[in-house]
Coordinates of C-alpha atoms in Angstrom, one line a residue:
Chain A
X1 CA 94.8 73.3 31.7
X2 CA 96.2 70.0 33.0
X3 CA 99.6 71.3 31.9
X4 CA 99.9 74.4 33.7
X5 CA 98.3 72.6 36.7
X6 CA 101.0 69.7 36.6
X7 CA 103.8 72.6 35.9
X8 CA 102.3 74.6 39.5
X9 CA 102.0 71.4 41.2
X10 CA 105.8 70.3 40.5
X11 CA 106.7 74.0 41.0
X12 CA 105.5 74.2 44.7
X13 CA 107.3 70.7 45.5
X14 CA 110.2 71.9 44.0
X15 CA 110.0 74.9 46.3
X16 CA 108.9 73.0 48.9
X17 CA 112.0 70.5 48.8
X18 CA 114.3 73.2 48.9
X19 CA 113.1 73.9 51.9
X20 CA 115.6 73.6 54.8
X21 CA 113.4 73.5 57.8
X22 CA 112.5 69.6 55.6
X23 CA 116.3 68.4 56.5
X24 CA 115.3 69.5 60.4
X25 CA 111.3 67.7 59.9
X26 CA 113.2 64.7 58.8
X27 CA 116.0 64.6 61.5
X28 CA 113.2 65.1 64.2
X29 CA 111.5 62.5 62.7
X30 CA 114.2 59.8 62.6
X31 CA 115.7 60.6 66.0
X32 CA 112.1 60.3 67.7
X33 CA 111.9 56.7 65.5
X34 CA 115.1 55.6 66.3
X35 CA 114.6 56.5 70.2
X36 CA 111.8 54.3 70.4
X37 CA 114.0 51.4 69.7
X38 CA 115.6 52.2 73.4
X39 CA 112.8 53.5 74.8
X40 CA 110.7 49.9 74.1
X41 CA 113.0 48.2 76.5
X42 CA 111.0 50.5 79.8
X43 CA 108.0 48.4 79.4
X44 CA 107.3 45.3 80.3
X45 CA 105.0 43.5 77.8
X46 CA 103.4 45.4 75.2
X47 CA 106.2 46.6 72.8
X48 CA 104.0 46.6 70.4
X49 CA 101.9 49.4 71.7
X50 CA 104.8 51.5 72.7
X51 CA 106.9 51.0 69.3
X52 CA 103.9 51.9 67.1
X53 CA 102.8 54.8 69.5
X54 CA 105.8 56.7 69.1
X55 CA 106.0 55.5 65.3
X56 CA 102.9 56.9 64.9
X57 CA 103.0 60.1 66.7
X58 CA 106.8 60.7 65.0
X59 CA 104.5 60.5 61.5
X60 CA 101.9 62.8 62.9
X61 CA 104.6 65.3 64.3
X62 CA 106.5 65.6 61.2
X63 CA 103.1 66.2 59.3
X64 CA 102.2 68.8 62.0
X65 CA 105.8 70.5 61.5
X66 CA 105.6 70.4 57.6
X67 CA 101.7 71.7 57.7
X68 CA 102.5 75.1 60.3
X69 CA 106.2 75.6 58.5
X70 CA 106.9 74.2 55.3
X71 CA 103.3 74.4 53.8
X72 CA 102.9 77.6 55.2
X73 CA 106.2 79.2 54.3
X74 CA 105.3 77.9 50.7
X75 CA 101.9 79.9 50.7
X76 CA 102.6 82.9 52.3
X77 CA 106.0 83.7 50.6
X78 CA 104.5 84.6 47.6
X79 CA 102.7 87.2 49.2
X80 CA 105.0 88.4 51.8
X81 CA 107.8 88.3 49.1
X82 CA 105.1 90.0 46.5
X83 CA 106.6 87.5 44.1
X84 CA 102.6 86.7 43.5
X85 CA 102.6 89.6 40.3
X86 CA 105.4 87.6 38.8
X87 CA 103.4 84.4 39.2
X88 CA 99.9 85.5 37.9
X89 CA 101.6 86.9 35.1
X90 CA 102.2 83.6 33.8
X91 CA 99.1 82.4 32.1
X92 CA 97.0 80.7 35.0
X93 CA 94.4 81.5 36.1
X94 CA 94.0 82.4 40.5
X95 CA 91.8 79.4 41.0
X96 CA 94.4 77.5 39.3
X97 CA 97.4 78.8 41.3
X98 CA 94.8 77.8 44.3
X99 CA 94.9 74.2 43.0
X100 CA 98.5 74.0 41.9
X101 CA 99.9 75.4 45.3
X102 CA 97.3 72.7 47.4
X103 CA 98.2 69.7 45.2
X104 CA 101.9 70.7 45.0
X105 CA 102.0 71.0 48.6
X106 CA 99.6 67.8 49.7
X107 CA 102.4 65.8 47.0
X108 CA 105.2 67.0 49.0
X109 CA 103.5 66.0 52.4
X110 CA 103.1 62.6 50.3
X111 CA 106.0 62.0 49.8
X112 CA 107.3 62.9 53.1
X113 CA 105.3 60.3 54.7
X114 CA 106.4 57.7 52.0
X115 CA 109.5 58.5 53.4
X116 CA 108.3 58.0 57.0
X117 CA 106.7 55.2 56.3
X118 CA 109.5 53.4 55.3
X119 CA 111.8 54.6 58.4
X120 CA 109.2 53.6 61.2
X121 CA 108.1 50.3 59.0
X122 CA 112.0 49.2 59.1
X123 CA 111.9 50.5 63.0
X124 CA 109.5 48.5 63.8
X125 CA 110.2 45.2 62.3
X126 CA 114.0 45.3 64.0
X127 CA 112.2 45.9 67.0
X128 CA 109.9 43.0 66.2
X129 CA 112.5 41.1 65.4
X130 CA 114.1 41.4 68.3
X131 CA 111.1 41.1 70.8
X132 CA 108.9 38.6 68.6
X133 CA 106.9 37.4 71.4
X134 CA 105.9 40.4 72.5
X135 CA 104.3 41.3 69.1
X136 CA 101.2 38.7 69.1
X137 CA 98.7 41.6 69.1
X138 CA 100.6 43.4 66.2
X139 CA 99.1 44.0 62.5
X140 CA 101.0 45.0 59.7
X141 CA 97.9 46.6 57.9
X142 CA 96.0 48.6 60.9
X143 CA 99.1 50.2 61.4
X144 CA 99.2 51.3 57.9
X145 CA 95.7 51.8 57.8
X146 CA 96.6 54.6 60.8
X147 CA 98.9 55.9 58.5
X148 CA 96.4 56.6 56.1
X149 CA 94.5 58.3 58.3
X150 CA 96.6 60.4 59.7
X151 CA 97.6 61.5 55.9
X152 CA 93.8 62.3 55.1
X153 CA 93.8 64.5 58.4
X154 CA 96.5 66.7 56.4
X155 CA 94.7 67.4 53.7
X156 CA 92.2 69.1 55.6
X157 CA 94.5 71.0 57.2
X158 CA 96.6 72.3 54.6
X159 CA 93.1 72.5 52.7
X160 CA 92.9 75.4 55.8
X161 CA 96.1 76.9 55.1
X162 CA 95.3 77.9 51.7
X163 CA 91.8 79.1 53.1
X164 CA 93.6 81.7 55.3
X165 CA 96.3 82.4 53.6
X166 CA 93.5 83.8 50.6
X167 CA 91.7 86.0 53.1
X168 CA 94.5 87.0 55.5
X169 CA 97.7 89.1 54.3
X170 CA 100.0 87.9 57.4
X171 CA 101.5 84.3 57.7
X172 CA 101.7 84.8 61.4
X173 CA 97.8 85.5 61.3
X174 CA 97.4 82.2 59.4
X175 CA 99.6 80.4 61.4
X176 CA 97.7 81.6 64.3
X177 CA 94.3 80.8 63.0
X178 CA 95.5 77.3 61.8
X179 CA 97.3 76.1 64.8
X180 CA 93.8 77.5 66.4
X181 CA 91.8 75.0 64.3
X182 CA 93.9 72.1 64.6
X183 CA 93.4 72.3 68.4
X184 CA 89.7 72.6 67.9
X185 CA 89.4 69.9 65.5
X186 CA 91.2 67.6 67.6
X187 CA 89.3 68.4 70.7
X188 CA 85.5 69.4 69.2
X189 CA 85.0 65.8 69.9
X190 CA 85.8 65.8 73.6
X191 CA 83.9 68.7 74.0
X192 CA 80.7 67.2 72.4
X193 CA 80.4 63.9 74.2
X194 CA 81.5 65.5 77.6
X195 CA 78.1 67.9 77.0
X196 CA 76.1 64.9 75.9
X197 CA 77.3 62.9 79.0
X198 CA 75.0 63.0 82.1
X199 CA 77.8 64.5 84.2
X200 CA 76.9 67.5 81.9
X201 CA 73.2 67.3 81.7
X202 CA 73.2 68.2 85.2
X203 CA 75.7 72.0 84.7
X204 CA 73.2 74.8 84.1
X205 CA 74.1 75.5 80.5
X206 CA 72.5 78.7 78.7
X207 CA 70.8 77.3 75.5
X208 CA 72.7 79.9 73.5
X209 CA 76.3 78.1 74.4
X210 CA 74.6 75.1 73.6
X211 CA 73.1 76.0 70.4
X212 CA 76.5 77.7 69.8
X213 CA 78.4 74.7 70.3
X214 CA 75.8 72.6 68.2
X215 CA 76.6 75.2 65.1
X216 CA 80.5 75.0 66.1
X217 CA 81.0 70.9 65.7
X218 CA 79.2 71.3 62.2
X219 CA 81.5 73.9 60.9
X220 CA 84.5 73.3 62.7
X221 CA 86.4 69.6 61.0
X222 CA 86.5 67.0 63.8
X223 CA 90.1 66.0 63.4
X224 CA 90.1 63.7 65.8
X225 CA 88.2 61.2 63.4
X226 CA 91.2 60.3 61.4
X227 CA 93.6 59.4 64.6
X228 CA 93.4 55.8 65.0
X229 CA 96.8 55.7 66.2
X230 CA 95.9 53.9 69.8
X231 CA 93.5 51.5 68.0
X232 CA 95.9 50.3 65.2
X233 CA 98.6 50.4 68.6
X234 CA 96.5 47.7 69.8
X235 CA 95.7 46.1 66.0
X236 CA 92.2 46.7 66.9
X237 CA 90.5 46.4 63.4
X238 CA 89.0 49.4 61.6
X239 CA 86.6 48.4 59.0
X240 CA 87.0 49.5 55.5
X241 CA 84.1 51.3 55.5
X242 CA 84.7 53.7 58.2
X243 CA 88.1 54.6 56.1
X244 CA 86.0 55.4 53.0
X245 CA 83.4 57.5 55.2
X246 CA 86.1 59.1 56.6
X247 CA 88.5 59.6 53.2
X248 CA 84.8 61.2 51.7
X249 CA 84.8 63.3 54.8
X250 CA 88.1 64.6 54.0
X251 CA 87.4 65.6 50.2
X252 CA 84.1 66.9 50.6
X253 CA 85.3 69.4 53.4
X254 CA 88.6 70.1 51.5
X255 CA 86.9 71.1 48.6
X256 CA 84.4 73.2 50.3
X257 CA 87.4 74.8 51.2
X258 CA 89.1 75.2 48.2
X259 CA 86.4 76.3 46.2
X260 CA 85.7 79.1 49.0
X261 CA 89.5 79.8 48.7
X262 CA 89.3 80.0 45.0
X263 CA 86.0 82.3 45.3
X264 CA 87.9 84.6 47.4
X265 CA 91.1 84.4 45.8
X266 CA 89.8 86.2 42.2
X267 CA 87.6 88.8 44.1
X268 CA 90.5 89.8 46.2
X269 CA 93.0 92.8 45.5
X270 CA 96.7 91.9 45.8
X271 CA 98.7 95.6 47.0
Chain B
X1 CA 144.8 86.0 66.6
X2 CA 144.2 87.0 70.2
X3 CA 140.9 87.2 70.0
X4 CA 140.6 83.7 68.8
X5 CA 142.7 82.4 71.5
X6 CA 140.5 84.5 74.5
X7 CA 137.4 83.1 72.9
X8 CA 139.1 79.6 73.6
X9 CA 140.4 80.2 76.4
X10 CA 136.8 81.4 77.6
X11 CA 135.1 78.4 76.2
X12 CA 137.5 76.1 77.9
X13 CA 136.4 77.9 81.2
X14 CA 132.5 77.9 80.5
X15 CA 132.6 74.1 79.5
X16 CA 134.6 73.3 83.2
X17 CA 131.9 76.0 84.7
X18 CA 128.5 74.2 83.1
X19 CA 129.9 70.3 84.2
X20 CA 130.7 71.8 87.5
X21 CA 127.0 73.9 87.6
X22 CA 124.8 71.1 86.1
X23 CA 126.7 68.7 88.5
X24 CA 125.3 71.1 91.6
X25 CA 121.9 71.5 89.9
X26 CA 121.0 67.6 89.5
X27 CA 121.8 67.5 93.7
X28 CA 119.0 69.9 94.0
X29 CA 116.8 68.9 91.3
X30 CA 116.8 65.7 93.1
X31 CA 116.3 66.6 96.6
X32 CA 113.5 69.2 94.9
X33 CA 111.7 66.0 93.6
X34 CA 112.5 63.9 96.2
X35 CA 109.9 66.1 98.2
X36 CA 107.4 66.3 95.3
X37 CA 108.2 64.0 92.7
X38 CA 104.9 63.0 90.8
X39 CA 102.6 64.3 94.3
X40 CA 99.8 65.2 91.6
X41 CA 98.0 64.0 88.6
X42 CA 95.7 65.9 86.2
X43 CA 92.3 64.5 85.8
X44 CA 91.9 62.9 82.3
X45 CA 89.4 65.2 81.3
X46 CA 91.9 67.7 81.1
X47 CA 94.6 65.2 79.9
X48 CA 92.9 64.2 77.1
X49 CA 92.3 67.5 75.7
X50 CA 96.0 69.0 76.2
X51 CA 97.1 65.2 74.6
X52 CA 95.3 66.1 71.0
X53 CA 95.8 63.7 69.0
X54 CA 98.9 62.3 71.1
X55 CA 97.1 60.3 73.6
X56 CA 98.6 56.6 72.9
X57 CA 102.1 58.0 73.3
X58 CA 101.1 60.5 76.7
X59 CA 99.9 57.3 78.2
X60 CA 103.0 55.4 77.8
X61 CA 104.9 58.2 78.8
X62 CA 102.9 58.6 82.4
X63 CA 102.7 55.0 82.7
X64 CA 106.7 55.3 82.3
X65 CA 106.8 57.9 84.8
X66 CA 104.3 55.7 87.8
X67 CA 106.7 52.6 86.7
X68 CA 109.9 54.5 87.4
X69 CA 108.6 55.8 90.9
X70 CA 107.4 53.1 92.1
X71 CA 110.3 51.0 91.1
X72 CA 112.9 53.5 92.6
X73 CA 110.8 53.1 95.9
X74 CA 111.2 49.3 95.7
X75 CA 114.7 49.5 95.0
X76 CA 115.7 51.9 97.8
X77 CA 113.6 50.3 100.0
X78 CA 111.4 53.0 101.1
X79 CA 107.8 52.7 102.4
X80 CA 105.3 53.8 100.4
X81 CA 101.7 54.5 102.1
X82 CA 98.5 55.1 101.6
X83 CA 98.8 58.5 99.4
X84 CA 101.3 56.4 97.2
X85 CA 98.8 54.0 96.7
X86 CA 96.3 56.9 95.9
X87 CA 98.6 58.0 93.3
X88 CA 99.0 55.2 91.5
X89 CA 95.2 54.2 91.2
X90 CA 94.7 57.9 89.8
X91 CA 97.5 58.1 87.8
X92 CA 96.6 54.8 85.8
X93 CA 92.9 55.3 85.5
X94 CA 94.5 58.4 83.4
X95 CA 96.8 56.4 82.0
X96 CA 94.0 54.3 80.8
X97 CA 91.6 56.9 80.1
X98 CA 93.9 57.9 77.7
X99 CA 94.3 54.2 76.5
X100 CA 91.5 51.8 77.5
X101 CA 93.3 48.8 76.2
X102 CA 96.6 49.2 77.6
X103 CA 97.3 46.2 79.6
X104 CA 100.3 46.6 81.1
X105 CA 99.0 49.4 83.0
X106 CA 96.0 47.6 84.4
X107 CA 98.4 44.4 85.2
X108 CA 100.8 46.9 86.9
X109 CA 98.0 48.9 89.1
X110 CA 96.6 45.3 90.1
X111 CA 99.7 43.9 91.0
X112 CA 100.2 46.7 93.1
X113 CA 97.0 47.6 94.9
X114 CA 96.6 43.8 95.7
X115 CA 99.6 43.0 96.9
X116 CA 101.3 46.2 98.1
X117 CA 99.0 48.1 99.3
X118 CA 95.8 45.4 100.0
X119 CA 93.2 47.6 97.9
X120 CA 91.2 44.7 96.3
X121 CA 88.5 47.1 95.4
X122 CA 90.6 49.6 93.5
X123 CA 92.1 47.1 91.9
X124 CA 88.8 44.9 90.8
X125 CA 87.7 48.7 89.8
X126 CA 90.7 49.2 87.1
X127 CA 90.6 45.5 85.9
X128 CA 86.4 45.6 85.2
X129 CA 87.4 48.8 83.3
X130 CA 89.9 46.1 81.4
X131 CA 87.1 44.0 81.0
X132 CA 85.2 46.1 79.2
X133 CA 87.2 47.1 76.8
X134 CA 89.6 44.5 76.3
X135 CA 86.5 42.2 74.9
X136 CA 89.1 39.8 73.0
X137 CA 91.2 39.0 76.4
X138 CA 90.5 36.4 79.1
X139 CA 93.0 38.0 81.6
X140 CA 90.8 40.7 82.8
X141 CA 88.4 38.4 83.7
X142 CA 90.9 35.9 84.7
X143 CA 92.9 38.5 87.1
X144 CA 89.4 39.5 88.7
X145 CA 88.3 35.9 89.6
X146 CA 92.0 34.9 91.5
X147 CA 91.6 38.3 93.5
X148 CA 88.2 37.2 94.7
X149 CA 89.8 34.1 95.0
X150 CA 93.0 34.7 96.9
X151 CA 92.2 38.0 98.2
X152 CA 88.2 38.4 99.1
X153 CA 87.5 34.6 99.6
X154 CA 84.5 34.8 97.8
X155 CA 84.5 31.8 95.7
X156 CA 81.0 32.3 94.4
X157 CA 82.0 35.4 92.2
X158 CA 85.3 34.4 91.8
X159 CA 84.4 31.5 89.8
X160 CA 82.3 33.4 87.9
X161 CA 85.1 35.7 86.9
X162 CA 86.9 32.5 85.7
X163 CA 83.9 31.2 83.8
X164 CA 83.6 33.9 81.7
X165 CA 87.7 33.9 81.5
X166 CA 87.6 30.9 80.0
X167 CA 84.8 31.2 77.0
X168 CA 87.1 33.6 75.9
X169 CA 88.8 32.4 72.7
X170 CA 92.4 32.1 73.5
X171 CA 91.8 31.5 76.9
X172 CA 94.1 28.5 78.4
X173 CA 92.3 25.3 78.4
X174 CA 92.6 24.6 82.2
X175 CA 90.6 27.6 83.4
X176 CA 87.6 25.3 82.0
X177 CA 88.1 23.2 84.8
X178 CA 89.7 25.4 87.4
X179 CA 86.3 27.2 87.4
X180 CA 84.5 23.9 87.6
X181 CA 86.4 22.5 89.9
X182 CA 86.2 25.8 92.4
X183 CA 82.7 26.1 92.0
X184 CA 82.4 23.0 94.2
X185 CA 83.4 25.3 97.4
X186 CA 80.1 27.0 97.0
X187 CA 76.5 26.0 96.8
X188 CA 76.1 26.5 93.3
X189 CA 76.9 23.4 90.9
X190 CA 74.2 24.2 89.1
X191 CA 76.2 27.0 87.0
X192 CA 78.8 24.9 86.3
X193 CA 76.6 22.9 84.7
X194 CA 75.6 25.3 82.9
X195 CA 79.2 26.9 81.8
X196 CA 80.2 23.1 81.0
X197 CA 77.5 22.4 78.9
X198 CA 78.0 26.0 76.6
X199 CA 81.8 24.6 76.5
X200 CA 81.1 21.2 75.0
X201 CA 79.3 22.8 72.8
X202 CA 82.0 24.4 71.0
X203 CA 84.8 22.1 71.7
X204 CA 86.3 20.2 69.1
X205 CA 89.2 18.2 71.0
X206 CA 88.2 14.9 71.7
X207 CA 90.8 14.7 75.2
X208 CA 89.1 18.3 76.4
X209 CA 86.0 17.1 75.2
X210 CA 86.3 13.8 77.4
X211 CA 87.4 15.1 80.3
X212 CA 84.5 18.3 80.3
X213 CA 82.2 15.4 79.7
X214 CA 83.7 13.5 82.7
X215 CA 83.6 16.6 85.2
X216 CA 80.0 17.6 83.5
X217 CA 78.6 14.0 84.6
X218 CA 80.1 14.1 88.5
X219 CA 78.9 17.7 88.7
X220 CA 75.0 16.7 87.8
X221 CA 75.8 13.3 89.8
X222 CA 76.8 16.0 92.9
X223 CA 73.8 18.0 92.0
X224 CA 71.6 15.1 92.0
X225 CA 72.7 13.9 95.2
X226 CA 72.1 17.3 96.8
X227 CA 69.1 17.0 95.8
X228 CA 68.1 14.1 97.0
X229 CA 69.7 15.1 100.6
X230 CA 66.9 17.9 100.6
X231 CA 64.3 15.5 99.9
X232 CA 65.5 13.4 102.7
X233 CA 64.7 16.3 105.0
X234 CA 61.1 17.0 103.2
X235 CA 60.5 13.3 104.3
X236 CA 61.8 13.0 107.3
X237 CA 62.0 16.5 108.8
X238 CA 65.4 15.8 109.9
X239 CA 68.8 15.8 107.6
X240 CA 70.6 12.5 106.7
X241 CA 73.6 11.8 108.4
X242 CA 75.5 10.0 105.2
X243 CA 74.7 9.3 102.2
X244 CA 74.3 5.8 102.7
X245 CA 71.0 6.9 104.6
X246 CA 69.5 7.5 101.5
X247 CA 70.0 3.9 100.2
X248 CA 68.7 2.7 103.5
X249 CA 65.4 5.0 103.2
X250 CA 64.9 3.9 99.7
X251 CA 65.4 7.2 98.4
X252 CA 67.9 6.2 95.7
X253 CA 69.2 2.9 94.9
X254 CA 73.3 2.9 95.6
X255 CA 75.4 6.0 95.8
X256 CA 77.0 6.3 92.5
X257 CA 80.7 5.8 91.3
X258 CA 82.7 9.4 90.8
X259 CA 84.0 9.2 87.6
X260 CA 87.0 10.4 88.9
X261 CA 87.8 7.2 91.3
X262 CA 86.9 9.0 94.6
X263 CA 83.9 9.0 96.8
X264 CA 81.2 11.0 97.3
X265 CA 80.6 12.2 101.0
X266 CA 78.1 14.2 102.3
X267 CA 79.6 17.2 104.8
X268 CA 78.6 18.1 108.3
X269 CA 77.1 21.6 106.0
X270 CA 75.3 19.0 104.5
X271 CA 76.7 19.8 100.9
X272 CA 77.9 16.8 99.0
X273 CA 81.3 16.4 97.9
X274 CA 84.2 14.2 96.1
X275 CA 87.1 12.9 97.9
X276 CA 88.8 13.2 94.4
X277 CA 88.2 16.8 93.9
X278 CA 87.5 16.3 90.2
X279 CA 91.1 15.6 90.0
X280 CA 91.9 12.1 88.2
X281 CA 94.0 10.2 89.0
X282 CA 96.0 9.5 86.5
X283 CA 98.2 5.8 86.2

């Protein structure tokens, strides 16, 4: 079983690295890293902030623009291409080819932010190089520790992907649905504290929205746990055990997913 | 063969066209925001949603844009009013709504409002928001007491501000005794006993720790003194008019030595003060 799992999971990065639209992610990414070099010089003391902001959000872009194309394009083709028959012919099972495709694709998002990791960790220490004394408030490891973060906040979105790709038969309807639920996730948050501040408490709220909302933050993810990309611009320290709660956030609610997309997977009839 | 020549000769053409067109359209893209460059700001509740998960680099990127106008203003020379002044306290209290501990927006609005446009309160306003959040920094606090300082003249609070500046770890070893030193203009030695006492406590420099010591003893000597003044007047229903009155009516035995090598006075408010300031002379 391990075998045919490896075999899917080096399958779909193979696929996935063929990829064109990966040269462009990558390009993107560099250019945006390699701008921040002259764009540092517009502010006047904290480099630091600036340098790892646009580091950061370079990572998180590139992530974005491999989850809504790459990742996407990888799950759907088999459908749209009806190239699916060919691959369930093979002896693996659906939940498997589930599996295979998530971990194949998660691997390739991996690596891609090995990759960028590298590019913005060189960026940044010519930049510090060349502006040492503005970097007093800089740390090496909450900026990686970001980094890690932001990578956990993928797997719950490709976790998503999969989800809809098993119980939609459009990648446009997928795409739609998972640009939909990034922007939720990343704002759920906003929306909860604003409704628990008293500038709220005083808006005459029906207790159905309310309870509606109440029901919403539970099953929609809150994304914007993993982004600690303005605290680690500011080497504010993030303990070590908010990374674990949220790193056992991320795997509980990606398997939830998983398994649902497995579940759904074998009952459903491919035309 | 032709074809491939018309097609260059057409490109040729539409490359001279689009230098000549763009040229034309940055004239009127400039005089377009010359009449409404930056004239509005979105509140941060909206700013923070449409930013995602992007705020960090959306806040540099309107701080950029508030820096740039304002320092084209300055450059050309051009007055800026009341409305610009608006704009730039709303457009960095998004700015650092999106980031609370981005300091070079704070230092920026309080450099401005103070000096350019002589809105202390705004200012004090963004820089306790900087206090709060910027827990590990003594500037905030440091910023806030020279504005009440310089700008509001109210010593009391802004020696205060300094104070807590300089329990801050990291925070320059002279704010210790600048905020000593200015509490003297108001009646209230009796916190700066206090703060000077706290610092002792947790400095390990014997030279910092002699010279708190030294400023610690003249301050209680000062408060002593004052205290004595009052109960002169208990006494005598009437106020001394030196201090040398005091020896005279028994009430202490000599006026003590400043540590400092001044004198102590006593002022027509009847406070008592140091001729040396709390400054040492040095040899």
């Amino acid at each position: 079983m391990g075998r045919k799992l490896f075999a899917l999971i080096f399958l779909t990065f193979k696929e996935g690295v063929r990829d064109r639209a990966l040269v462009g992610v990558g390009l993107f990414s560099l250019a945006m890293m390699g701008g921040s070099v002259m764009v540092v010089n517009f502010f006047m003391r904290e480099l630091h902030k600036v340098s790892v902001d646009i580091n950061l959000s370079a990572i998180a872009f590139a992530g974005l623009l491999l989850t809504f194309f790459v990742s996407l394009n990888l799950m759907s083709k088999d459908m749209d291409k009806h190239t699916i028959y060919c691959v369930l012919s093979k002896p693996f099972s659906r939940t498997q080819y589930i599996w295979g495709k998530y971990l194949g694709i998660m691997f390739l998002i991996f690596i891609a932010f090995c990759i960028l990791t590298l590019c913005s960790t060189a960026t940044i220490f010519f930049i510090k190089s060349q502006y040492e004394v503005y970097f007093k408030e800089f740390s090496w490891l909450e900026f990686y520790k970001a980094i890690y973060a932001q990578f956990l906040m993928f797997f719950i979105l490709n976790a998503f992907i999969v989800f809809y790709s098993t119980i939609t038969t459009s990648s446009f309807i997928t795409l739609l649905f998972s640009i939909s639920t990034y922007i939720a996730g990343q704002t759920i948050e906003e929306v909860v504290l604003f409704l628990q501040s008293s500038q709220a408490m005083e808006m005459v709220m029906s207790k159905t929205i309310g309870s509606i909302i109440g029901i919403v933050q539970y099953v929609l993810p809150n994304l914007s746990v993993f982004d600690l990309k303005v605290r680690s611009a500011h080497a504010l320290p993030i303990s070590f055990e908010y990374l674990s709660a949220i790193t056992f956030y991320c795997l509980i609610y990606s398997s939830v997913l998983l398994i649902s997309s497995s579940l759904i997977f074998n009952r459903r009839e491919l035309k | 063969m032709k074809q491939t020549i018309s097609l260059s000769c057409f490109l040729i053409i539409s490359m001279v066209s689009c230098f000549f067109v763009q040229q034309n359209l940055s004239e009127k893209r400039e005089e377009l925001l010359k009449a409404s460059y930056m004239a509005y700001t979105l509140p941060s509740k909206i700013t923070g949603v449409l930013a995602l998960e992007f705020k960090g680099i959306v806040s540099d990127f309107l701080f950029l844009k508030t820096t740039t106008f304002f320092g084209d203003k300055f450059i050309k020379q051009e007055s800026v009013g009341e409305k610009q002044a608006d704009y730039a306290y709303e457009s960095i209290k998004i700015v650092t709504d999106l980031d609370p501990w981005f300091w070079d927006a704070y230092l920026f609005a309080d450099m401005l409002l103070t000096w350019d446009f002589g809105q202390i309160d705004k200012a004090n306003e963004l820089l306790l928001k900087a206090k709060k959040n910027r827990t590990w920094d003594f500037k905030p606090a440091y910023y806030l007491g020279f504005n009440h300082f310089y700008f509001l003249k109210d010593n009391k609070k802004g020696s205060r501000f300094l104070m807590e500046a300089s329990k801050i770890p990291g925070a320059p070893s002279y704010l210790t005794s600048l905020a000593a030193r200015l509490s003297m203009y108001e009646n209230q030695y009796q916190p700066a006993i206090v703060f000077l006492n706290e610092i002792l406590k947790t400095t390990q420099n014997k030279g910092l720790k002699n010279e708190y010591e030294k400023r610690l003893k003249t301050l209680i000597i000062m408060d002593k003194l004052e205290k004595n003044v009052h109960a002169y007047h208990a006494a005598f229903n009437v106020f001394p008019e030196t201090l040398q009155d005091l020896v005279d009516k028994g009430i202490i035995e000599s006026i003590p030595d400043d540590p400092y090598g001044g004198q102590f006075v006593l002022l027509k408010n009847k406070r008592v003060y140091t001729t040396s300031k709390m400054i040492y002379k040095r040899k």
